Short mmCIF file of C-alpha atoms in Angstrom, two decimals:
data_model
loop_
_atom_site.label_atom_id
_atom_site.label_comp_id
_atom_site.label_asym_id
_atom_site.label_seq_id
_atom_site.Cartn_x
_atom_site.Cartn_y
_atom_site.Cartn_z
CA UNK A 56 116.70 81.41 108.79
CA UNK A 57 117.89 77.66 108.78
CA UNK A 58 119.49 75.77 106.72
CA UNK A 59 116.58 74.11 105.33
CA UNK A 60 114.86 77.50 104.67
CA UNK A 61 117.81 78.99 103.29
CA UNK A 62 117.92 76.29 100.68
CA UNK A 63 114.56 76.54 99.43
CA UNK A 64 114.44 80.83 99.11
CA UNK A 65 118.04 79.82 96.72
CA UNK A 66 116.14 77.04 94.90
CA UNK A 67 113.16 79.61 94.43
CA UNK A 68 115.78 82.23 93.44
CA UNK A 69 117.12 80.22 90.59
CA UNK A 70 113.67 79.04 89.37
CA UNK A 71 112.96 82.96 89.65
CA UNK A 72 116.03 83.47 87.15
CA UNK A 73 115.72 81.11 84.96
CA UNK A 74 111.92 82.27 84.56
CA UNK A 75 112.98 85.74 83.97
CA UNK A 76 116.21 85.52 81.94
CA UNK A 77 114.72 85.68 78.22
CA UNK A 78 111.91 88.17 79.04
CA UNK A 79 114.24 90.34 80.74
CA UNK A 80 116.91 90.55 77.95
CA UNK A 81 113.74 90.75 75.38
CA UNK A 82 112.58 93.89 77.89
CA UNK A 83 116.20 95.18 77.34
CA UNK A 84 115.98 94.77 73.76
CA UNK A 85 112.93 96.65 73.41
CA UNK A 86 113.56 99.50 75.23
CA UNK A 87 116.55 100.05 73.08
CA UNK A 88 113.69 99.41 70.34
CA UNK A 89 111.54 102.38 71.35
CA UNK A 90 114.36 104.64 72.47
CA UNK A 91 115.69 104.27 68.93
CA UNK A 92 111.97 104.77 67.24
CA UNK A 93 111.96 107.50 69.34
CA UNK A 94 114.79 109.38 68.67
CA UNK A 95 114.06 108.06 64.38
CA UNK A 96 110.52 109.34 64.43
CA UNK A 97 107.90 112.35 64.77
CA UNK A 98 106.12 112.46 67.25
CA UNK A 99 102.72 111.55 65.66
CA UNK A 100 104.31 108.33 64.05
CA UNK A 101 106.02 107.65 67.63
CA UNK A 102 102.31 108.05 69.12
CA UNK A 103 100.96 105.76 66.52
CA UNK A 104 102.75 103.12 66.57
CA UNK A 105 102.68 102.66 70.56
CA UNK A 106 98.79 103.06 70.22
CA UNK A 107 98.68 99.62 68.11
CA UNK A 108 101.28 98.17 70.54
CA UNK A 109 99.37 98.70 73.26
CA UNK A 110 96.28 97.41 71.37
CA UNK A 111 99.05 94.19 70.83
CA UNK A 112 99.21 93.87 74.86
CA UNK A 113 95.59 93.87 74.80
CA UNK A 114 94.98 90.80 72.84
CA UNK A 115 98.00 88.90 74.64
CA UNK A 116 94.96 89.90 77.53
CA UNK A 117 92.75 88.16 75.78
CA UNK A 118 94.06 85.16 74.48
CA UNK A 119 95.28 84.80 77.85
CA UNK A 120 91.67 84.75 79.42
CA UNK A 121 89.78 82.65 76.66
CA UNK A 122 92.49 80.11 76.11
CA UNK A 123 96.10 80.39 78.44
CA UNK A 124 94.95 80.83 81.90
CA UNK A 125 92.01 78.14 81.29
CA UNK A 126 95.03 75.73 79.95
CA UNK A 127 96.70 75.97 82.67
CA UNK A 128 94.47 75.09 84.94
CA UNK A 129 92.77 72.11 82.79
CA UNK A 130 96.38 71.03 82.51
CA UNK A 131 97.07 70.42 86.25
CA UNK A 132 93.93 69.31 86.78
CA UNK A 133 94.66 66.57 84.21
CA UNK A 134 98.06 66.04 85.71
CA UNK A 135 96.50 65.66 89.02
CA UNK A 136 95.74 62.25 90.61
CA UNK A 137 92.05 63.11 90.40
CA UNK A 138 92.22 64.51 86.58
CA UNK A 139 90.88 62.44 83.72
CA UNK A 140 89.24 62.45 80.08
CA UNK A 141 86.99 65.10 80.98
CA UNK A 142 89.63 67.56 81.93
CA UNK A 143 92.33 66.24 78.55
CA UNK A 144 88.94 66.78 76.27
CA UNK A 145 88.17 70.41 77.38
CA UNK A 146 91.68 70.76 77.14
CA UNK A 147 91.78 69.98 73.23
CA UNK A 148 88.87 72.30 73.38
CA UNK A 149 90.59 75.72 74.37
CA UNK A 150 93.41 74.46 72.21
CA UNK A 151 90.78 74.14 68.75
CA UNK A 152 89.20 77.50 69.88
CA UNK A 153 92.46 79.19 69.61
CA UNK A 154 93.82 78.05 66.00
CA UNK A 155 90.32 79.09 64.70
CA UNK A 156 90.44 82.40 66.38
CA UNK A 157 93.41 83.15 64.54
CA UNK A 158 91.95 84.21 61.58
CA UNK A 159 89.91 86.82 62.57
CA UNK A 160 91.99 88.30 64.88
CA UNK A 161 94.56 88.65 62.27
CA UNK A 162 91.57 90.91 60.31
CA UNK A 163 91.06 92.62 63.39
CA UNK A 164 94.63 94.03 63.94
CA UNK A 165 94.79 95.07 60.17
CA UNK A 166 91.53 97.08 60.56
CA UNK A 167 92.82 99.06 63.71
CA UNK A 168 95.65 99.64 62.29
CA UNK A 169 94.69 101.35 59.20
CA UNK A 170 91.73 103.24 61.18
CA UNK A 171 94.46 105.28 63.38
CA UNK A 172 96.56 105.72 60.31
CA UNK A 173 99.05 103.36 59.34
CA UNK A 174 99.75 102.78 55.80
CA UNK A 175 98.65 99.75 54.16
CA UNK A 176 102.02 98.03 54.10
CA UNK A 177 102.97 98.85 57.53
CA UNK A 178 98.90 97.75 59.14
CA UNK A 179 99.51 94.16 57.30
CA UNK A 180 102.91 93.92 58.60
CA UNK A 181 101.28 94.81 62.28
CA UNK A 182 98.36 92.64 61.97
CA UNK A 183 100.92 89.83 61.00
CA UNK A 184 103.23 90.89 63.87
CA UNK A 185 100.22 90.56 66.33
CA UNK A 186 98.80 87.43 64.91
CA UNK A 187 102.36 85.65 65.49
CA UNK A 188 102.85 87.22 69.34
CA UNK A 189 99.17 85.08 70.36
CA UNK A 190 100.49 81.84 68.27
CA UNK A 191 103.80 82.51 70.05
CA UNK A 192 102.50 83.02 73.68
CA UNK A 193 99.62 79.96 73.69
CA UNK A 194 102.78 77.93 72.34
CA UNK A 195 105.01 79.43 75.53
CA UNK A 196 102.42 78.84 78.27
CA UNK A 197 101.77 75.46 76.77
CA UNK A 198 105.62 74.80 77.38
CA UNK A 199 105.21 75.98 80.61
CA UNK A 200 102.22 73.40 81.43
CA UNK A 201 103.82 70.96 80.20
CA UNK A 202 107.03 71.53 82.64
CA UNK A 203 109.25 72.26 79.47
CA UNK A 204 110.94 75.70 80.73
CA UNK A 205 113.36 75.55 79.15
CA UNK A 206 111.57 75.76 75.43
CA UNK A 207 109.75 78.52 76.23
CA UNK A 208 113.53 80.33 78.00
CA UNK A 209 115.14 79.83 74.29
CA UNK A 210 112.51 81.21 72.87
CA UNK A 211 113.08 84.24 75.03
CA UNK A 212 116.27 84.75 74.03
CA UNK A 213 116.05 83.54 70.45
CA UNK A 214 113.45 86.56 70.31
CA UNK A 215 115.91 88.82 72.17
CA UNK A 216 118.51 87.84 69.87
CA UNK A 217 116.48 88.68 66.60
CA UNK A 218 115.25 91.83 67.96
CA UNK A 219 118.79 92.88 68.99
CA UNK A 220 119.89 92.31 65.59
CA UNK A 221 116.97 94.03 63.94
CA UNK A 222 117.53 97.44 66.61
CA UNK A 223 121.39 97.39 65.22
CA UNK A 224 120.23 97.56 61.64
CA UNK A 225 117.43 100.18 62.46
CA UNK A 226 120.33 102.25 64.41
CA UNK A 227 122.39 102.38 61.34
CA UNK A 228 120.40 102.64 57.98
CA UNK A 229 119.68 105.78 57.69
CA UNK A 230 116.19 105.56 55.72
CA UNK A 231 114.72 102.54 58.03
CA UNK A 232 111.68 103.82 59.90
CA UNK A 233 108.04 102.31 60.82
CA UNK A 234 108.22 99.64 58.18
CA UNK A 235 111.58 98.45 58.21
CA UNK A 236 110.66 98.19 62.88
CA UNK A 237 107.58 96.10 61.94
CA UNK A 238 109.14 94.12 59.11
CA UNK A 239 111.99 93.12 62.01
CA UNK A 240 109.16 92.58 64.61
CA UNK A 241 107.55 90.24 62.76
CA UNK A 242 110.61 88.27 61.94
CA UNK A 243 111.68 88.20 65.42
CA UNK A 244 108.69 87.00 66.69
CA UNK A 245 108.38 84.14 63.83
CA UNK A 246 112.30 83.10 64.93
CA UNK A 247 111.30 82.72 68.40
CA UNK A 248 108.23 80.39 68.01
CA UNK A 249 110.50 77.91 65.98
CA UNK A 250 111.82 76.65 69.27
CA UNK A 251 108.48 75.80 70.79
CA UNK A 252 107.44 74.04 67.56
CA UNK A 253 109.33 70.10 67.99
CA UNK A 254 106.64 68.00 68.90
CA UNK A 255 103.44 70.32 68.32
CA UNK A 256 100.99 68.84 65.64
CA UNK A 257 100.27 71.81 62.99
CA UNK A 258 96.86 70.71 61.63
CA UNK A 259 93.22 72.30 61.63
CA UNK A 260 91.37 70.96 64.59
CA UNK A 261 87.72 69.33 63.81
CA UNK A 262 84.57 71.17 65.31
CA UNK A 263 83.69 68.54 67.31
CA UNK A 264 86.87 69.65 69.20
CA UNK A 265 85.62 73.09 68.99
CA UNK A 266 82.05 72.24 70.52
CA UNK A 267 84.35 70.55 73.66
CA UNK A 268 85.45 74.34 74.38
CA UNK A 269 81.42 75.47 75.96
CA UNK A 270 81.94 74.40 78.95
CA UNK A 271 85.21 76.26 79.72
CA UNK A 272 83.52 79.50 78.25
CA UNK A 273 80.32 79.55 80.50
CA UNK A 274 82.39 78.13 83.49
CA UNK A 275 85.61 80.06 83.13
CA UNK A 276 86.54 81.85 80.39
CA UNK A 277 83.98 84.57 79.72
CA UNK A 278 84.61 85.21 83.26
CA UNK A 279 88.24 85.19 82.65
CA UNK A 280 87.50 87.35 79.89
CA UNK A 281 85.22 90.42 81.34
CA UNK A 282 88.36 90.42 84.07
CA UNK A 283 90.99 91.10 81.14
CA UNK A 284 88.53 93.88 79.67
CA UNK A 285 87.85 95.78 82.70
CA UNK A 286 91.36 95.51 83.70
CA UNK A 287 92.49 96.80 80.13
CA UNK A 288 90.17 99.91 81.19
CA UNK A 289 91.79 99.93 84.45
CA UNK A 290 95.59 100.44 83.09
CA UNK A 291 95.40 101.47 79.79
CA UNK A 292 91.97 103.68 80.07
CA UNK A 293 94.40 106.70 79.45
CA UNK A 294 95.74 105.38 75.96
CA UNK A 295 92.08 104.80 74.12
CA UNK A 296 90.59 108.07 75.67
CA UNK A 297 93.83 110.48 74.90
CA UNK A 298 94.04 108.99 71.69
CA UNK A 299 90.38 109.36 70.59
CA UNK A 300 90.41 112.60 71.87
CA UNK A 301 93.82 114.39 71.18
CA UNK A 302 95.23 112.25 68.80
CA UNK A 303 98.71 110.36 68.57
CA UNK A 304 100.60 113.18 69.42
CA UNK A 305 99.49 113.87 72.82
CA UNK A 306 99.69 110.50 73.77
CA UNK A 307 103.42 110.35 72.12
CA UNK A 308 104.71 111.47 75.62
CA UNK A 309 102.66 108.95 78.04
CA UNK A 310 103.96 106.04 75.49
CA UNK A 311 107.41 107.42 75.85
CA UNK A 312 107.78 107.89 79.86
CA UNK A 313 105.66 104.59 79.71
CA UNK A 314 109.12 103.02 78.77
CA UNK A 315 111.07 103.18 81.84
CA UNK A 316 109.08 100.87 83.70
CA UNK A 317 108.68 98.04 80.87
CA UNK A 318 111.92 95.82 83.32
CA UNK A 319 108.91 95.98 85.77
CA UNK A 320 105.79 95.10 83.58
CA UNK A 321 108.08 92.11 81.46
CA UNK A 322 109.37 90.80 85.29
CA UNK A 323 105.90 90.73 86.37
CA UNK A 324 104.10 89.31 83.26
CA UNK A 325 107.36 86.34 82.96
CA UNK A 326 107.02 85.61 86.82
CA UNK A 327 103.54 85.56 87.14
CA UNK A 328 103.15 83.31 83.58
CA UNK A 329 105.58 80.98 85.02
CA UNK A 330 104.61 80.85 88.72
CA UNK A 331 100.91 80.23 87.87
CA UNK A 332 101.84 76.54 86.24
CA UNK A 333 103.31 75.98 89.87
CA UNK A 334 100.65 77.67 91.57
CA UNK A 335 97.90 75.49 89.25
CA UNK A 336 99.73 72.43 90.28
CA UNK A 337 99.63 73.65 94.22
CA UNK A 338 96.26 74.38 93.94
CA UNK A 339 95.21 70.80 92.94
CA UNK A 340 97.10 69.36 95.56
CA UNK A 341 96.26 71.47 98.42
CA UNK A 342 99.94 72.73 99.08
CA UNK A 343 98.38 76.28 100.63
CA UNK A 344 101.41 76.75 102.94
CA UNK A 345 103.88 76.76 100.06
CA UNK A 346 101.49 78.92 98.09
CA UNK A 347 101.43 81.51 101.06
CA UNK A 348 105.78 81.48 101.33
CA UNK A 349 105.63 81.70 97.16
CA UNK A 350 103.74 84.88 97.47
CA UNK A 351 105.94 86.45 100.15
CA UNK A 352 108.83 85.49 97.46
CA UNK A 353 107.58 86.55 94.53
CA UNK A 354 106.61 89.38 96.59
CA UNK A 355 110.04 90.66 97.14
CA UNK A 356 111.95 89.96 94.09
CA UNK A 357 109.75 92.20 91.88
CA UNK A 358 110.02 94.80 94.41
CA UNK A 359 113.95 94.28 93.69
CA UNK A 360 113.48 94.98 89.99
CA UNK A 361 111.43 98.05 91.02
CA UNK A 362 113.65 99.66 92.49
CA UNK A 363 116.61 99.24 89.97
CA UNK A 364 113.99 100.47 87.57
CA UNK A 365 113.66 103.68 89.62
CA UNK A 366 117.32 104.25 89.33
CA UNK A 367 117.91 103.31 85.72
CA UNK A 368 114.74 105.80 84.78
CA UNK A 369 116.76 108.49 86.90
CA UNK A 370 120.30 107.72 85.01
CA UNK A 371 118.45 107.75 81.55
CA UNK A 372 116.47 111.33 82.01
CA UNK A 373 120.45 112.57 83.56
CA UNK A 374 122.26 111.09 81.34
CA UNK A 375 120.36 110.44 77.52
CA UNK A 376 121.03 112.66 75.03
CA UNK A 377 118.04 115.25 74.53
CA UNK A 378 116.56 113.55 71.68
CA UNK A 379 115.81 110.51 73.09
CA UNK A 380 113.55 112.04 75.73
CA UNK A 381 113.73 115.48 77.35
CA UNK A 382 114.12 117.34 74.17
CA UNK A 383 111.26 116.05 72.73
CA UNK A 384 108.49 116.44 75.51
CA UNK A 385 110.61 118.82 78.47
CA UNK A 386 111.82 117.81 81.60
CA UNK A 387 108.70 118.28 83.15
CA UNK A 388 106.38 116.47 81.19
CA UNK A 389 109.04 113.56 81.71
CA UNK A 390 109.44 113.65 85.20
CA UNK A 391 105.73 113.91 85.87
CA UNK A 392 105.18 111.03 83.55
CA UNK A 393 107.85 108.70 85.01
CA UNK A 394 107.00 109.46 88.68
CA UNK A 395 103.71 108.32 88.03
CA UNK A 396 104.50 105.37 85.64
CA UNK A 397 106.13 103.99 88.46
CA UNK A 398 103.82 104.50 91.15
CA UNK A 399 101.53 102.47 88.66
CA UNK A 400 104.52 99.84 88.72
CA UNK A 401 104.10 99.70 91.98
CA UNK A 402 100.77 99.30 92.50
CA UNK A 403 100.74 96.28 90.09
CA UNK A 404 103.75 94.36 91.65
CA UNK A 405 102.01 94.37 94.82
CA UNK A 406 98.63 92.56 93.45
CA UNK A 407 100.43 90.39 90.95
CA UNK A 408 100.91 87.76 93.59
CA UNK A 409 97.76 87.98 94.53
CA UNK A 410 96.59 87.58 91.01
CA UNK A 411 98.72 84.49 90.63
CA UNK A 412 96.85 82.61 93.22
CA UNK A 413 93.67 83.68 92.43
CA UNK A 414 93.41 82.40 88.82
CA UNK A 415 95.85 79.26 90.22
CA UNK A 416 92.54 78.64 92.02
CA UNK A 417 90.34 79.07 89.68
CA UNK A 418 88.31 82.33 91.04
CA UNK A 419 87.65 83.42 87.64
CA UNK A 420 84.68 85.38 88.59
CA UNK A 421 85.78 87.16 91.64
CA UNK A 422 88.87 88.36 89.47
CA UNK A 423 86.66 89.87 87.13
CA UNK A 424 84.38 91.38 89.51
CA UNK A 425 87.11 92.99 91.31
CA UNK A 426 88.61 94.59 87.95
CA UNK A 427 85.30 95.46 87.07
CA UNK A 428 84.56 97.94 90.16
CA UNK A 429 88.42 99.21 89.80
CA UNK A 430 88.02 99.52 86.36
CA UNK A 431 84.87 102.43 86.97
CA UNK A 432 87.17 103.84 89.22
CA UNK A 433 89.81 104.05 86.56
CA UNK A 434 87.85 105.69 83.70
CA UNK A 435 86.30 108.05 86.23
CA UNK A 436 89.30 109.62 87.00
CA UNK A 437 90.83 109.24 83.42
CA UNK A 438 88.28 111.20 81.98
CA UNK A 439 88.30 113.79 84.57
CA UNK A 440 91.79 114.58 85.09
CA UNK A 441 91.60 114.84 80.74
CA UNK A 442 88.73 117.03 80.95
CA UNK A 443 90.83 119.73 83.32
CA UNK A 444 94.78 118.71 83.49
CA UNK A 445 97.54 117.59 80.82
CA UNK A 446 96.98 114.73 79.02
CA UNK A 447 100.56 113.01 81.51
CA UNK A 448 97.94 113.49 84.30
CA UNK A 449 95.93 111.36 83.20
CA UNK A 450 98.12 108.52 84.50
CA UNK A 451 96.96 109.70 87.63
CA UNK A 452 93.75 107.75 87.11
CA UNK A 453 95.78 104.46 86.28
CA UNK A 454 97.22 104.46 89.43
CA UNK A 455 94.33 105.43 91.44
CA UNK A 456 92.49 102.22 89.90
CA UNK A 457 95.57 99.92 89.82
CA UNK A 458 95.77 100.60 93.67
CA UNK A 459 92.11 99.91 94.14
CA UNK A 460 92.72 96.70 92.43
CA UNK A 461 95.82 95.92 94.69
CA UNK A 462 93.54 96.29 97.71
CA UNK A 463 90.62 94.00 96.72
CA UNK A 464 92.96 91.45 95.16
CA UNK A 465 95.20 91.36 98.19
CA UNK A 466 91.53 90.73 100.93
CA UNK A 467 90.51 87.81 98.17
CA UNK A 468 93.47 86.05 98.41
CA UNK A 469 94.16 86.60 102.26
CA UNK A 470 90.52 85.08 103.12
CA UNK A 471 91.00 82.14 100.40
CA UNK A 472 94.95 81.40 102.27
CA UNK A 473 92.94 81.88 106.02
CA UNK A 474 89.43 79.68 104.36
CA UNK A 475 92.01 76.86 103.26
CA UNK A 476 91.83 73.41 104.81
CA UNK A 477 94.67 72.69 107.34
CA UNK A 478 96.22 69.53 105.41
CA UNK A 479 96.14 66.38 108.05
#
């Protein structure tokens, strides 16, 4: 390695960091979170309440395909020497689309919540939870557009900060439970959008704003959007089926084992979110040699985190006192659920990359075609492994798809890299 080369991995390095810094600690933070709800809870409250979480990650999905990943784009492509009104008006357009959205989304997350059986006070203080975490992340990934890191870093660690608070005062009053983790959720989340607020304009957009936001849906977005829904049944298949069919408490102990690989799934989502306003950038100016080294990067680190998730998952099962894990579920049912959380890890740090480029680029449709085919596979073997093993097995599936996906995605973006012209 030269000097030159040298240079650029430790630029990349820091930018890496700095990236993953605030959604890091906030991964810290909430594993101490759901250790501590564990260890508070039964085990049918435990198993509800990571049911409407994970139904929480799922809209993130969404918003993310109907309004974040298109704003991206639309913002390079502005930024670009090539971009113009046409990109800055649909670009208003995704932004009008989302306030509106708001609303019934917010109705949404109240309704699920009180359908798998959370009291009235603690489904409104979910729904407003939820509501705040899409305001919150179309605010961060505008930052990040906009080249204004560091906002969207202190509102990392604002959030981590809040949270960390709230997980003290859950550890030590002795009546807090499901409300009192919500009511703290919801306030941490509301502290950590203030930062991304200086300079936003909070007013109703006009329809005529709203009408600007067709041609993103038929060209991208509803593209963008069968992708995140397939790819929901890809990795989370196990959590709607288990659920439906045995009810919170046997999917208590996939949500709990599901823990130890959330430094993985937060350095993935973090890297990838900030990485993709690079790669968008790239993309529009034809930089495909630099996207290539990126992915061989990006690549690495997360394998990094990987494997010190592997060893802090081992240290916690040693080491954690029985009710925060093996006394609750057995060491069996643990080990067979963290073995194959992380081969799911796995599986999804090698395709994120991949993924990065793809939407950078703009392939909408072959994203979602992919999931699509790896989401059958997916449900397939979710259901079957239901059907005739423990509900833990069912992972199984997750991974099975999630490597299916890794393949395809990884051929997609090899042939667009070997397709792209050779800049003169």
């Amino acid at each position: 390695m030269n000097a030159g080369e040298a240079s650029s991995l430790r630029g990349r390095l820091q930018w890496y960091a700095t990236a993953a810094v605030g959604p890091m600690a906030s991964a810290g933070v909430q594993f101490l979170l759901s250790l501590t709800l564990l260890a508070r809870l039964p085990v049918a409250e435990f198993g509800r309440l990571s049911f409407v979480f994970v139904v929480s990650q799922f809209s993130v999905g969404i918003w993310s395909a109907l309004f974040t990943s298109p704003m991206l784009v639309l913002s390079a492509q502005a930024a670009s020497d090539g971009g113009g009104a046409e990109a800055a008006r649909e670009l208003g357009g995704v932004t009008a689309v989302s306030v509106w959205a708001l609303l019934p989304a917010t109705l949404l997350f109240a309704a699920i919540a009180a359908a798998v059986g959370l009291a009235p006070l603690s489904a409104g203080l979910f729904s407003l939870y939820a509501s705040v975490v899409l305001l919150r992340q179309f605010a961060r990934v505008g930052a990040t557009a906009r080249g204004a890191y560091g906002r969207a870093m202190t509102s990392d660690l604002a959030y981590s900060a809040l949270l960390l608070a709230g997980v003290i005062a859950l550890a030590v009053l002795p009546e807090a439970g499901e409300v009192t983790a919500l009511a703290m959720l919801a306030f941490a989340v509301a502290g950590a959008l203030a930062p991304l607020l200086p300079g936003v304009r909070l007013r109703l957009p006009g329809m005529s704003r709203v009408r600007a936001y067709r041609t993103v849906w038929s060209r991208d977005a509803r593209w963008s959007l069968l992708g995140v829904i397939s790819t929901e049944a890809t990795v989370n298949s196990h959590s709607y089926i288990v659920t439906a069919l045995l009810g919170p408490s046997a999917f208590a102990p996939i949500a709990a084992t599901v823990l130890f690989i959330r430094p993985v799934t937060v350095a993935v989502n973090a890297l990838v979110e900030f990485e993709r306003a690079r790669a968008a950038h790239r993309v529009a100016r034809a930089e495909f040699t630099a996207i290539a080294q990126a992915r061989l990067h990006l690549r690495l680190l997360l394998l990094a985190v990987w494997t010190g998730t592997a060893i802090l998952a081992a240290l916690v099962i040693a080491f954690a006192p029985a009710e925060y894990m093996v006394g609750k579920f057995g060491l069996e049912t643990v080990l067979t659920g963290t073995g194959l959380w992380l081969a799911v890890a796995m599986a999804r740090l090698l395709h994120a990359p991949e993924g990065v480029i793809l939407l950078a680029a703009g392939r909408f449709r072959q994203l979602a075609w992919i999931s699509g085919w790896t989401a059958l596979v997916s449900l397939a073997a979710v259901l079957g492994l239901v059907a005739v093993a423990s509900p833990v097995l069912s992972i199984a599936g997750i991974v099975l798809g999630e490597g299916a996906f890794a393949f395809a995605a990884w051929r997609a973006t090899t042939r667009l890299l070997h397709d792209a012209p050779v800049p003169r």
